[in-house]
mmCIF file of C-alpha atoms and ligand atoms in Angstrom:
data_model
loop_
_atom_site.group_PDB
_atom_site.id
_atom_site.type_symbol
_atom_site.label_atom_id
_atom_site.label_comp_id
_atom_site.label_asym_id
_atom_site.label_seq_id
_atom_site.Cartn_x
_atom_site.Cartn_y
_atom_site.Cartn_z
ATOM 1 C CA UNK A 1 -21.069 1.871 -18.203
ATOM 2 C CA UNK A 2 -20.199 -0.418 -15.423
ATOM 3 C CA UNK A 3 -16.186 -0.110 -14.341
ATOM 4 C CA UNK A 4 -14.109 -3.592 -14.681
ATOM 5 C CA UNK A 5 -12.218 -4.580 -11.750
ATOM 6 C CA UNK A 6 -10.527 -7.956 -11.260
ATOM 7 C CA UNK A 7 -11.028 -9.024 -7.941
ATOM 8 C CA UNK A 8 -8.685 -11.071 -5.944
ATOM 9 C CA UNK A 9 -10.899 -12.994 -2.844
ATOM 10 C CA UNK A 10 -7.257 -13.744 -1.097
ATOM 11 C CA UNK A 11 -6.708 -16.313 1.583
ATOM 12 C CA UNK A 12 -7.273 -16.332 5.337
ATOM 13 C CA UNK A 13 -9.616 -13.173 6.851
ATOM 14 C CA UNK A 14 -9.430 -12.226 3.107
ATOM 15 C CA UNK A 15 -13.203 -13.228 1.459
ATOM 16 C CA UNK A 16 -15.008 -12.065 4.901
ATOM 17 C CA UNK A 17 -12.924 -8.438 4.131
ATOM 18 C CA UNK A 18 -13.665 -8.785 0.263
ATOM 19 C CA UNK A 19 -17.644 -9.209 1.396
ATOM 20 C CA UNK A 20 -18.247 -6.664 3.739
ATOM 21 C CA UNK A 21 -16.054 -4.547 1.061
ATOM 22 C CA UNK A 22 -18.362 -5.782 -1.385
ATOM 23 C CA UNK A 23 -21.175 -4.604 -0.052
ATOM 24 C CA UNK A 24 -20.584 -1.032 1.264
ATOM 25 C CA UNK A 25 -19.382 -0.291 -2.576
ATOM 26 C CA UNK A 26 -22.951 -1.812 -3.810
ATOM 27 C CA UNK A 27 -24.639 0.630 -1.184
ATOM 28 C CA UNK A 28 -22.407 3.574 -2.656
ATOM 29 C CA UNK A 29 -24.544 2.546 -5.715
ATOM 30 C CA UNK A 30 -21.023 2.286 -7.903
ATOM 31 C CA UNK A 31 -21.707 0.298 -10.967
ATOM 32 C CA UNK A 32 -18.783 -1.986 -10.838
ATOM 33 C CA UNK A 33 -18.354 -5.452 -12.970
ATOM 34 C CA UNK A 34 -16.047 -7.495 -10.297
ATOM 35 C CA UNK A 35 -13.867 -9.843 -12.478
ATOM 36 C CA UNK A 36 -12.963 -12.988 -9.916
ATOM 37 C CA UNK A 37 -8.864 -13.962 -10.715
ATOM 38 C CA UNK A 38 -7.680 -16.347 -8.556
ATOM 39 C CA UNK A 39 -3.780 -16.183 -6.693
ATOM 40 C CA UNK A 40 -2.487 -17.138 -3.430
ATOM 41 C CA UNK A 41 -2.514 -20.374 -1.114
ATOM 42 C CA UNK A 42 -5.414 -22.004 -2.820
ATOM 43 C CA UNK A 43 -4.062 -22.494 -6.155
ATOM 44 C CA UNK A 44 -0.669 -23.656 -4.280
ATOM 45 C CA UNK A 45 -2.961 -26.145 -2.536
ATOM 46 C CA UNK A 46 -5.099 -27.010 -5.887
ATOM 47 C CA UNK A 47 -1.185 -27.535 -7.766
ATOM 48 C CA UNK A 48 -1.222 -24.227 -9.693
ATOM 49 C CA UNK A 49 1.427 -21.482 -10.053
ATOM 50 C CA UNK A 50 1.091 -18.994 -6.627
ATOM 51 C CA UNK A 51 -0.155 -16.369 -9.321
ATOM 52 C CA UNK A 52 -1.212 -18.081 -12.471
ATOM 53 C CA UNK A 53 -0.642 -16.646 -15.791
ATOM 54 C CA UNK A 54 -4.188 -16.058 -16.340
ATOM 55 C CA UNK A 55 -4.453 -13.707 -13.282
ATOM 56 C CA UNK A 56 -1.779 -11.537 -14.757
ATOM 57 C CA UNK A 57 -2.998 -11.573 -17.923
ATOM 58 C CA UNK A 58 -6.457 -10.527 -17.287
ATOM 59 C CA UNK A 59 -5.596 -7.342 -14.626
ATOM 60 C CA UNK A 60 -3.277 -6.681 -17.779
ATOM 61 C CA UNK A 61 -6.082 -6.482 -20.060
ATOM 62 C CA UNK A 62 -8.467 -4.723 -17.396
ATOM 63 C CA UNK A 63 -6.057 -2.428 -15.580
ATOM 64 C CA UNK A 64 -7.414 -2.570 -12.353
ATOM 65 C CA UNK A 65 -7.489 -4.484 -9.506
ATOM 66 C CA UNK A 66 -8.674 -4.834 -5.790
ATOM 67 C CA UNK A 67 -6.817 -7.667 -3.849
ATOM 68 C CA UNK A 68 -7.167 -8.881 -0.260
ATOM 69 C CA UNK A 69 -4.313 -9.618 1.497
ATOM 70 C CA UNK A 70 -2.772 -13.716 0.667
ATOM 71 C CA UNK A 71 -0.964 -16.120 2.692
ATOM 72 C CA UNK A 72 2.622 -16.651 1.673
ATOM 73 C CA UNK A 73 3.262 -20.768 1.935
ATOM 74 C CA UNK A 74 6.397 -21.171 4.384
ATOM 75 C CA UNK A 75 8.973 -23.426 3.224
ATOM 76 C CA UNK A 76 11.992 -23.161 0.884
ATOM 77 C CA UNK A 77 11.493 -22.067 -2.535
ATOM 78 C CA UNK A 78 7.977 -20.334 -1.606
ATOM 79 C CA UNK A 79 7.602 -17.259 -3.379
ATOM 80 C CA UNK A 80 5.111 -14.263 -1.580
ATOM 81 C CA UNK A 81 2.196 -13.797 -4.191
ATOM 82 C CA UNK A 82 2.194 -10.505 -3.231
ATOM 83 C CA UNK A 83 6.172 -9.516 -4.513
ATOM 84 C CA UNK A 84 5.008 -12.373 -7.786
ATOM 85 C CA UNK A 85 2.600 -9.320 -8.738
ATOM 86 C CA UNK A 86 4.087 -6.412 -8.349
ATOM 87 C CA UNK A 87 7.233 -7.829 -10.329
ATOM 88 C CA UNK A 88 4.960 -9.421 -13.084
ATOM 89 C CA UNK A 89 2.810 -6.285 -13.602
ATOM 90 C CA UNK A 90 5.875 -4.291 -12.785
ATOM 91 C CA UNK A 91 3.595 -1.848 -10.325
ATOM 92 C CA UNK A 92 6.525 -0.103 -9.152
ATOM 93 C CA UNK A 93 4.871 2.529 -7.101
ATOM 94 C CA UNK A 94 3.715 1.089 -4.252
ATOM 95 C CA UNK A 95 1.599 4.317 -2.473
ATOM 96 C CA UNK A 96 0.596 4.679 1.244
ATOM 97 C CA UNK A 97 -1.399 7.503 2.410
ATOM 98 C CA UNK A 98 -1.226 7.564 6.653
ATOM 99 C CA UNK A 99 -3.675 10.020 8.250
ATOM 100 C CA UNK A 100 -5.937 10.134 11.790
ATOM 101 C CA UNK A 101 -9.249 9.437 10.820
ATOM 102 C CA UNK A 102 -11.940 10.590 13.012
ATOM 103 C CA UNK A 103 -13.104 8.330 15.681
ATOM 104 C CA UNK A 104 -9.572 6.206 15.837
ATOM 105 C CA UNK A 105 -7.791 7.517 18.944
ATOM 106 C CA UNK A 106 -4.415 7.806 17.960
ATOM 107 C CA UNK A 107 -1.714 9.908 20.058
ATOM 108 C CA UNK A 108 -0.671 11.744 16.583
ATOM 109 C CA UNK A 109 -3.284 13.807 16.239
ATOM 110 C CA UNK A 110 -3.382 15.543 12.089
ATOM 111 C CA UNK A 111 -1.259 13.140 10.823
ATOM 112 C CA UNK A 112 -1.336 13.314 6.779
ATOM 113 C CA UNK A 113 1.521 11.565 4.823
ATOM 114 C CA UNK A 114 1.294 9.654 1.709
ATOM 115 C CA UNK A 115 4.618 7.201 1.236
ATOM 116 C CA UNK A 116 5.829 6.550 -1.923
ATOM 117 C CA UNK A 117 7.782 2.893 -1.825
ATOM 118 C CA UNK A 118 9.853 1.782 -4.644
ATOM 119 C CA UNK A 119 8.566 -1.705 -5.013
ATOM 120 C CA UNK A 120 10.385 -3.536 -7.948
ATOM 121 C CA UNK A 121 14.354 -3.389 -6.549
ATOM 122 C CA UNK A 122 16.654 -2.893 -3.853
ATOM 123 C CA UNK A 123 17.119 -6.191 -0.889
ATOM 124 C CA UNK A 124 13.278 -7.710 -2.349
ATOM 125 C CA UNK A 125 14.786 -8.142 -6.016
ATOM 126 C CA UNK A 126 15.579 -11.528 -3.944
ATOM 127 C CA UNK A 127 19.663 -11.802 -5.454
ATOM 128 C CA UNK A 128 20.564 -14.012 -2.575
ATOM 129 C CA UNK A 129 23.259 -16.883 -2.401
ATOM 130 C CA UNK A 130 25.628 -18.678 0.098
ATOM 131 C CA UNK A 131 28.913 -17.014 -0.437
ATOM 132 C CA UNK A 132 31.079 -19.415 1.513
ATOM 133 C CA UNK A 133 29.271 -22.016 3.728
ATOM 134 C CA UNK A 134 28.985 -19.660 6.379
ATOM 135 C CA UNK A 135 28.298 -16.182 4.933
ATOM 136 C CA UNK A 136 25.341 -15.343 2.964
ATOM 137 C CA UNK A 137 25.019 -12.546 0.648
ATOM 138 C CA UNK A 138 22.100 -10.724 -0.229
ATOM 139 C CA UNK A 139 22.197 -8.525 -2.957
ATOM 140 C CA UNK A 140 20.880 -4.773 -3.024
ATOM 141 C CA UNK A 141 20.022 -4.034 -6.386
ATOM 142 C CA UNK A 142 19.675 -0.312 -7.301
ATOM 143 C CA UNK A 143 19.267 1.360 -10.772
ATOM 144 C CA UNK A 144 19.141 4.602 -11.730
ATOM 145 C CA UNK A 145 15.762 3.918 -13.860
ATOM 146 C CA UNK A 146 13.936 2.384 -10.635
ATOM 147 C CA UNK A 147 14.659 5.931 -8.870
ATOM 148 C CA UNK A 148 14.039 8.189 -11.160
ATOM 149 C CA UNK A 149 10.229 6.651 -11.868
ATOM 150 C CA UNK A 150 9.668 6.319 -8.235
ATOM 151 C CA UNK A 151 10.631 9.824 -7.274
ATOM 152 C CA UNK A 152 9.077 10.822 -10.254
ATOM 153 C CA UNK A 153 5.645 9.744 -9.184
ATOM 154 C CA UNK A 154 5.994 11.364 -5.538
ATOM 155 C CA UNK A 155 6.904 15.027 -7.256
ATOM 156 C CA UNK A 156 3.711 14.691 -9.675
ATOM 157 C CA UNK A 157 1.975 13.530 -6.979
ATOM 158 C CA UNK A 158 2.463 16.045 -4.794
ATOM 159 C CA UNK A 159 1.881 18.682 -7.596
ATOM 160 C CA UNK A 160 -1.497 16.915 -8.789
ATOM 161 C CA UNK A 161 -2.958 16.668 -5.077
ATOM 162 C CA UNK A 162 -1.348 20.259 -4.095
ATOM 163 C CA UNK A 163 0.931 18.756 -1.708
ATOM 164 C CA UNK A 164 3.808 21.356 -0.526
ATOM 165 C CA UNK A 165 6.673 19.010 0.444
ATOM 166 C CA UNK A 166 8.604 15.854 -1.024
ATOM 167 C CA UNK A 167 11.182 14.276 1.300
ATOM 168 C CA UNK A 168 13.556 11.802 0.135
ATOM 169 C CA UNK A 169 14.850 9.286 2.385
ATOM 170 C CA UNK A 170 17.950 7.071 2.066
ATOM 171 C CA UNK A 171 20.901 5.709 4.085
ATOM 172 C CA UNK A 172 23.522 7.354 1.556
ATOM 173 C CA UNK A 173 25.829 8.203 4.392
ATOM 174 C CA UNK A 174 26.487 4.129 4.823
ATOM 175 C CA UNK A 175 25.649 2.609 1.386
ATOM 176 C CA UNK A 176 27.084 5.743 -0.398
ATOM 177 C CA UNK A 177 27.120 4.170 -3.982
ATOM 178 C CA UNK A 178 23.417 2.480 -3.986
ATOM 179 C CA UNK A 179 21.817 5.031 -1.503
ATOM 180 C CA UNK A 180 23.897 7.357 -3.340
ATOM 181 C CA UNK A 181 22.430 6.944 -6.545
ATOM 182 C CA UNK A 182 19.422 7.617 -5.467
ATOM 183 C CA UNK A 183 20.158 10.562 -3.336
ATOM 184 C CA UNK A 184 21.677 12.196 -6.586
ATOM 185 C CA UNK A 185 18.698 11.469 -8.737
ATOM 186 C CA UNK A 186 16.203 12.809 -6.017
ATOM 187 C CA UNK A 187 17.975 15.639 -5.934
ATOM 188 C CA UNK A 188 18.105 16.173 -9.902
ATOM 189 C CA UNK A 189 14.389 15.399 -10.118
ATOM 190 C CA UNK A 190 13.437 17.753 -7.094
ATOM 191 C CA UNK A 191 14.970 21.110 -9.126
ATOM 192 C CA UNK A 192 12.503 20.193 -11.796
ATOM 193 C CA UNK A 193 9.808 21.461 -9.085
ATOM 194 C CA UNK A 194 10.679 23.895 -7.869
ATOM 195 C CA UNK A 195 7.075 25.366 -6.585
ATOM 196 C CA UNK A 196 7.624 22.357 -3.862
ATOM 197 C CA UNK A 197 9.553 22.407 -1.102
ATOM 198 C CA UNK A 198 12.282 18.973 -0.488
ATOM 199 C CA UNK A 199 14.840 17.561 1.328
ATOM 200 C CA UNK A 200 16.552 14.199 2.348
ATOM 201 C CA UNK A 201 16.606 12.375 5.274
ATOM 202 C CA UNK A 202 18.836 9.639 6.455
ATOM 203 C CA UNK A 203 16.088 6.534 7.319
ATOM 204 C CA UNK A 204 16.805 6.308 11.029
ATOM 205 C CA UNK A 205 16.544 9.979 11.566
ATOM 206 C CA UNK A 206 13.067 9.606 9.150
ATOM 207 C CA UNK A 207 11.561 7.324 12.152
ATOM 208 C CA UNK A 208 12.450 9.046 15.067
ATOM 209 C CA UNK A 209 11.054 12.373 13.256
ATOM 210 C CA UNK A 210 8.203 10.384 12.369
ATOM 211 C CA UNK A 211 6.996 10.313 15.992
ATOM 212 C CA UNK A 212 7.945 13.415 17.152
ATOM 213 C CA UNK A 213 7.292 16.032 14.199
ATOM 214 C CA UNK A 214 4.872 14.059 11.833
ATOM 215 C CA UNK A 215 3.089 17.330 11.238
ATOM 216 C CA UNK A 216 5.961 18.375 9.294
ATOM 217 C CA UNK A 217 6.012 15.917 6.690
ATOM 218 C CA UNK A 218 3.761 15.034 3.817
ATOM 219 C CA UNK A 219 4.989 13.202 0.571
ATOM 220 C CA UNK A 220 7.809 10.657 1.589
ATOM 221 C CA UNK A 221 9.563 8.866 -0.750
ATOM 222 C CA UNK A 222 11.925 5.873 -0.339
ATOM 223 C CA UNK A 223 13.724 2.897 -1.559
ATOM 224 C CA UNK A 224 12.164 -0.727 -0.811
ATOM 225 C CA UNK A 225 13.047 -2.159 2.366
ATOM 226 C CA UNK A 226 12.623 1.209 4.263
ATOM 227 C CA UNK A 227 9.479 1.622 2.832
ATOM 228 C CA UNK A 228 8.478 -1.739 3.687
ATOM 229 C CA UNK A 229 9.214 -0.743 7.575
ATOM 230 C CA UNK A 230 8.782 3.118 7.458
ATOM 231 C CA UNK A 231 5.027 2.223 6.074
ATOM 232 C CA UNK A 232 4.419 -0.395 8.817
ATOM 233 C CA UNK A 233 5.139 2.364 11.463
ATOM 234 C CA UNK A 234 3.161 4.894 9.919
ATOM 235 C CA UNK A 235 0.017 2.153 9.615
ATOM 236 C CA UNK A 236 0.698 1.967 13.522
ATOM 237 C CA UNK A 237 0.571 5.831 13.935
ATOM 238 C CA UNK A 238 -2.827 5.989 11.945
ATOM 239 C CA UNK A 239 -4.308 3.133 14.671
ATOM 240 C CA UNK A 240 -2.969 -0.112 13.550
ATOM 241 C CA UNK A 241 -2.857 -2.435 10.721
ATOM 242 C CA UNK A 242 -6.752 -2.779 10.258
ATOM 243 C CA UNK A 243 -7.411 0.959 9.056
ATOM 244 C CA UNK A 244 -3.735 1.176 6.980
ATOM 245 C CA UNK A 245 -4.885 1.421 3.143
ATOM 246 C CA UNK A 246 -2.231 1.118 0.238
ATOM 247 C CA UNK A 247 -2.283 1.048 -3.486
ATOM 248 C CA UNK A 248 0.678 -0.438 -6.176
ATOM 249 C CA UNK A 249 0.654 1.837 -9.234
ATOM 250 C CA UNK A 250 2.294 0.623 -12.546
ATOM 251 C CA UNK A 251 2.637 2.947 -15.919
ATOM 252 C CA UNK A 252 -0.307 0.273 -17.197
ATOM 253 C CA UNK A 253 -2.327 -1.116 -14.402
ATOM 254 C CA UNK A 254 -2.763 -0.797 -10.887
ATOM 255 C CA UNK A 255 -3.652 -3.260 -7.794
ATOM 256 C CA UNK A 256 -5.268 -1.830 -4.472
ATOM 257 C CA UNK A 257 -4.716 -4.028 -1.652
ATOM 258 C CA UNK A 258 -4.410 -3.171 2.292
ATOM 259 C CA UNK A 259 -1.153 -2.880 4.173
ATOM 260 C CA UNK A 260 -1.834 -5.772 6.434
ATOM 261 C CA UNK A 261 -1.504 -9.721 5.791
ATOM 262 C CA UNK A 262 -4.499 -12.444 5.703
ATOM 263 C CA UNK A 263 -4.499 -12.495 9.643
ATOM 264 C CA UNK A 264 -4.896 -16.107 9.510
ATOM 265 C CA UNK A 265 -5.215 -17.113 13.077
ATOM 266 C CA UNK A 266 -8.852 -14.763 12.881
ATOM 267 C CA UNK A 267 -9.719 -17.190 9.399
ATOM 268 C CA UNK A 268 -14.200 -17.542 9.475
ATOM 269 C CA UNK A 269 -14.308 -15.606 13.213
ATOM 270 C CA UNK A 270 -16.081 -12.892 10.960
ATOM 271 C CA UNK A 271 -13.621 -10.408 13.746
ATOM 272 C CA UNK A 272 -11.500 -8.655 11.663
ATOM 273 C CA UNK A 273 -11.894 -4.875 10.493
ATOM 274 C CA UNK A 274 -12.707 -3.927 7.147
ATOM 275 C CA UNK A 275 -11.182 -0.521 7.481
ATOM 276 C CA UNK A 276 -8.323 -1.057 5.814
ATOM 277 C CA UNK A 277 -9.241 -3.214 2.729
ATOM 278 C CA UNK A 278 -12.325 -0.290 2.399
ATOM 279 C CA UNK A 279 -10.021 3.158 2.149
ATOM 280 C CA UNK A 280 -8.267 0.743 -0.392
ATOM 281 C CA UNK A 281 -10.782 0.713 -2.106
ATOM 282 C CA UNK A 282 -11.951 4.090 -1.565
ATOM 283 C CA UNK A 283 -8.579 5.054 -3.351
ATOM 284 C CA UNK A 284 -9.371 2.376 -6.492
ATOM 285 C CA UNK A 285 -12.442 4.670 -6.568
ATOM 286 C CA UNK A 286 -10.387 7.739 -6.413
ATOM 287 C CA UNK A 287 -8.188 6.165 -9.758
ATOM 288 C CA UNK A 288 -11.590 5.423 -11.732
ATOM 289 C CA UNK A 289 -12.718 8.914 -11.872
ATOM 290 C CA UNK A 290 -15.359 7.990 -8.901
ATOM 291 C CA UNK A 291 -14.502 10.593 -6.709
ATOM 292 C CA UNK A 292 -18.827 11.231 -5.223
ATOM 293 C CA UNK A 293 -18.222 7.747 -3.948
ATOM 294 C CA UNK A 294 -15.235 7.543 -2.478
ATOM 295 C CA UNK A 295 -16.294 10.677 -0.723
ATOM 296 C CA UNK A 296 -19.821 9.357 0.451
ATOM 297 C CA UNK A 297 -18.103 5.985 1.537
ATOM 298 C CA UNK A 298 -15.347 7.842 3.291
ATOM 299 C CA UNK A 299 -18.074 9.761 5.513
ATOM 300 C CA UNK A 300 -20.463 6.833 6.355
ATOM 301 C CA UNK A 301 -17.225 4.882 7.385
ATOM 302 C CA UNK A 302 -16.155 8.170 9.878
ATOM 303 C CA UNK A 303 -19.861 8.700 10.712
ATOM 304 C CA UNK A 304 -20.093 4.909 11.987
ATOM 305 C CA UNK A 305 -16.730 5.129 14.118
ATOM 306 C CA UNK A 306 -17.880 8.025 15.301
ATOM 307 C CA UNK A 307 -20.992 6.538 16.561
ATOM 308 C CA UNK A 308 -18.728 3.977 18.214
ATOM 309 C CA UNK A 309 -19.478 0.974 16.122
ATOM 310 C CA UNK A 310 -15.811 -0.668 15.576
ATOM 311 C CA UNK A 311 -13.962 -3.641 15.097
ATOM 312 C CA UNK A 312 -12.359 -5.608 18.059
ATOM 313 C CA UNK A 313 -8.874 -4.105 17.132
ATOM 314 C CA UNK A 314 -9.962 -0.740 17.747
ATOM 315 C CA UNK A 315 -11.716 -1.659 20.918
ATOM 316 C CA UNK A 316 -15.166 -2.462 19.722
ATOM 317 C CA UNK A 317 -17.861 -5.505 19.527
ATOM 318 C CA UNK A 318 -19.010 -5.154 15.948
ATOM 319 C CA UNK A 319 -18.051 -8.138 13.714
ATOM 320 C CA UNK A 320 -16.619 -7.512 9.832
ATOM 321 C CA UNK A 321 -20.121 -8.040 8.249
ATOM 322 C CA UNK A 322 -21.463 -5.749 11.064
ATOM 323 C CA UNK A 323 -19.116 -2.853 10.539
ATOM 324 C CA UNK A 324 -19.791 -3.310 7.142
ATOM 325 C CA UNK A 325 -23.654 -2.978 7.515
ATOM 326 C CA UNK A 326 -23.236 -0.293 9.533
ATOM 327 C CA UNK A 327 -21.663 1.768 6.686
ATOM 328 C CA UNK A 328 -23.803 0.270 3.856
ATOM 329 C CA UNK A 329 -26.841 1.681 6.330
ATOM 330 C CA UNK A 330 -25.185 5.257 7.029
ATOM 331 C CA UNK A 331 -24.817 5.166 2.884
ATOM 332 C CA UNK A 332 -28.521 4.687 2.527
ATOM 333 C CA UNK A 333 -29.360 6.886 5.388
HETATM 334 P P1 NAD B 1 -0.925 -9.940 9.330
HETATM 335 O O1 NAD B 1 -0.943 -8.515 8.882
HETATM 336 O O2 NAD B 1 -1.761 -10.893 8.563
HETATM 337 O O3 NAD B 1 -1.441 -10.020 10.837
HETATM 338 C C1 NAD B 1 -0.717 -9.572 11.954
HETATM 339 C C2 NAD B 1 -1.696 -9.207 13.055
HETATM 340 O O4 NAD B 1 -2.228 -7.901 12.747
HETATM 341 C C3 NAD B 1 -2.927 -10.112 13.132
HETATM 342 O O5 NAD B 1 -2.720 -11.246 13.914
HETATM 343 C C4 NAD B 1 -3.924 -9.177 13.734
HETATM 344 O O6 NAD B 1 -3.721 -9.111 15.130
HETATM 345 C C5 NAD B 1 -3.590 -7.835 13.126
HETATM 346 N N1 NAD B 1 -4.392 -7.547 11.936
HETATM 347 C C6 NAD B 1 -4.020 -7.688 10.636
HETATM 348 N N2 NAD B 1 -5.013 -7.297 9.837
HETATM 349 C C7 NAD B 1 -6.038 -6.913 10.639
HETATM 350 C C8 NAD B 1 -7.351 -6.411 10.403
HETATM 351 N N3 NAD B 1 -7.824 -6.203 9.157
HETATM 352 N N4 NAD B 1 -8.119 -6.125 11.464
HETATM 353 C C9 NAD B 1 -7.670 -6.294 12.698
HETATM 354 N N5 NAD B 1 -6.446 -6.754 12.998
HETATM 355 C C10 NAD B 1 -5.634 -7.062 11.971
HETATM 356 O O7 NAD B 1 0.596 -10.406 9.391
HETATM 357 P P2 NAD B 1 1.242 -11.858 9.542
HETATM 358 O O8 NAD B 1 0.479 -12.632 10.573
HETATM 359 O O9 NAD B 1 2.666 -11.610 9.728
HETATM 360 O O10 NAD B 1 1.041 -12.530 8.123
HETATM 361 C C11 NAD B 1 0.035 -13.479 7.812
HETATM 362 C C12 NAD B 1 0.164 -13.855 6.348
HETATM 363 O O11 NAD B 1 -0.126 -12.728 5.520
HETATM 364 C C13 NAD B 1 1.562 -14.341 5.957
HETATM 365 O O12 NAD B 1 1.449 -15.450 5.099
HETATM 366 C C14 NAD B 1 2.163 -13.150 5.232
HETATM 367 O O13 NAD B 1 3.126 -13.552 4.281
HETATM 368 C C15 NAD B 1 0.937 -12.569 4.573
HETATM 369 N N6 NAD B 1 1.030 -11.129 4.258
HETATM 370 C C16 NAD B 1 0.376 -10.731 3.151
HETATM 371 C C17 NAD B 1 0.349 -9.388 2.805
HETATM 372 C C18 NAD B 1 -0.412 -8.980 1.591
HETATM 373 O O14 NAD B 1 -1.212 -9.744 1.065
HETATM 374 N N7 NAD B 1 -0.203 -7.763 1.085
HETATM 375 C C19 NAD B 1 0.990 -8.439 3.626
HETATM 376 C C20 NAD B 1 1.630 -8.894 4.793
HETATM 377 C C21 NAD B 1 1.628 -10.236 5.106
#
């Protein structure tokens, strides 16, 4: 029976990503039913919600989603599409596995962490006013329910994919009430596991560690807004935004999507690299049981770097629907 998967086309580089995506999963021979919802800058620009209600309601109902990356609209009182779905489907998990993949030079050579962001709270819950008219406060909104799900997730995690190490990371020596919370909790959650090995780290010390001992880390998990950066750097450790895969987990449905934005300045240049939107994808295939697939994609997409076919941000010729072929061709190979 074919697998249901709403599908979210996105704006910018997003449909030429969605088709080359499209088509390596048809050549993996994966019977999936795609489900087309629509969000983002076009229904802004056809006078509909940024994410209409029918969008959310139907990757309710399915449970599963793939979505390209969407434009946020700039001007006051624009809300990201992107933060409008985690909060509406309440995906608080937002996941981000980093690791060198053959045939992307990178200087950090056997990289393998998987980030675990807290995506519902902290600075993005958006609490922000004008105190006086010249100081602005921005709120940073931290419960005790928000960590203990979060660093829940990144302890079975870890013990599901037989990973030996959870670090928590905070700032609890500054913000020592809403870091602190969640420096307590970690550590209350960790003694519940106590076959795997954890510690904390204070978020600047995280990022310098980052790029000097990366081997020594493997499940990190963190509040919002250091997330939101830490995960950026990581993408840029792995070889840059266009091979950076990431997936938003909820306790009822989940959305894959790639770390990167819609690239719009690249929009119909058919130049941007699938990479990233693919290992997405790879991982949706991972969370519907399709694990043959994800495998057999994963090595055509390493076999075809390694052959030197790659985009133009990895110092290659080969367009989006190129790259794409490429792997559909190593799949039927
Ligand atoms: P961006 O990630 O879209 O692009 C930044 C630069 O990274 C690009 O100019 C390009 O040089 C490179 N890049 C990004 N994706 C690439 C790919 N697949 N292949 C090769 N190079 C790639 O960031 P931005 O320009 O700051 O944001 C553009 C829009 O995307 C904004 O409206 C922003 O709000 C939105 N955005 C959306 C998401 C999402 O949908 N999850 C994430 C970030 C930004």
């Amino acid at each position: 029976m074919a697998h249901k998967v709403c599908l979210i086309r996105g704006d910018g580089t997003g449909p030429e990503l969605v088709a080359a995506v499209e088509h390596v999963i048809k050549a993996a021979k994966v019977d999936i039913e795609w489900i087309e919802v629509e969000a983002g800058l076009k229904c802004v620009e056809a006078g509909k919600p940024i994410v209409p209600d029918a969008t959310i309601q139907k990757i309710k109902e399915v449970g599963v989603g793939l979505k390209a990356p969407m434009t946020t609209p700039i001007g006051k009182g624009s809300v990201s599409p992107n933060v409008t779905l985690r909060k509406r489907l309440d995906l608080y998990a937002c996941v981000r596995p980093v690791r060198t993949l053959p045939g992307v030079p990178t200087p950090f050579d056997g990289l393998d962490i998987v980030i675990f962001r807290e995506n519902t709270e902290d600075l993005y819950a958006q609490i922000e006013y004008m105190a006086t008219e010249r100081v602005a406060h921005s709120v940073k909104m931290i419960s005790d329910f928000g960590c203990q799900r979060i660093i829940r997730a990144a302890f079975e995690y870890a013990r599901k994919n037989g990973r030996k190490k959870v670090v928590g990371v905070h700032k609890a020596n500054i913000m020592k009430i809403a870091d602190g919370l969640f420096l307590r909790i970690f550590k209350e959650i960790a003694a519940e596991y106590p076959e795997i090995e954890s510690w904390d780290n204070i978020i600047d010390n995280q990022c310098m560690q980052l790029v000097t001992k990366w081997k020594l880390y493997d499940v990190l998990v963190t509040l919002n807004l250091y997330g939101d950066i830490m995960s950026d750097l990581a993408a840029g450790m792995m070889g840059g935004l266009g091979v950076a895969p990431g997936a938003n987990f909820g306790d009822k449905c989940a959305l894959f999507e790639a770390v990167h934005g819609s690239a719009p300045k690249y929009t119909g240049m058919n130049k941007v690299n699938p990479t990233a939107l693919l290992l997405s994808a790879t991982l949706m295939l991972e969370h519907l049981g399709e694990k043959k697939a994800r495998d057999d994609i994963e090595g055509a997409l390493i076999a075809t770097l390694k052959k030197g076919v790659k985009t133009y941000d990895l110092g290659g010729s080969a367009t989006t629907s190129g790259f794409g072929e490429a792997i559909a061709s190593e799949l039927k190979a």
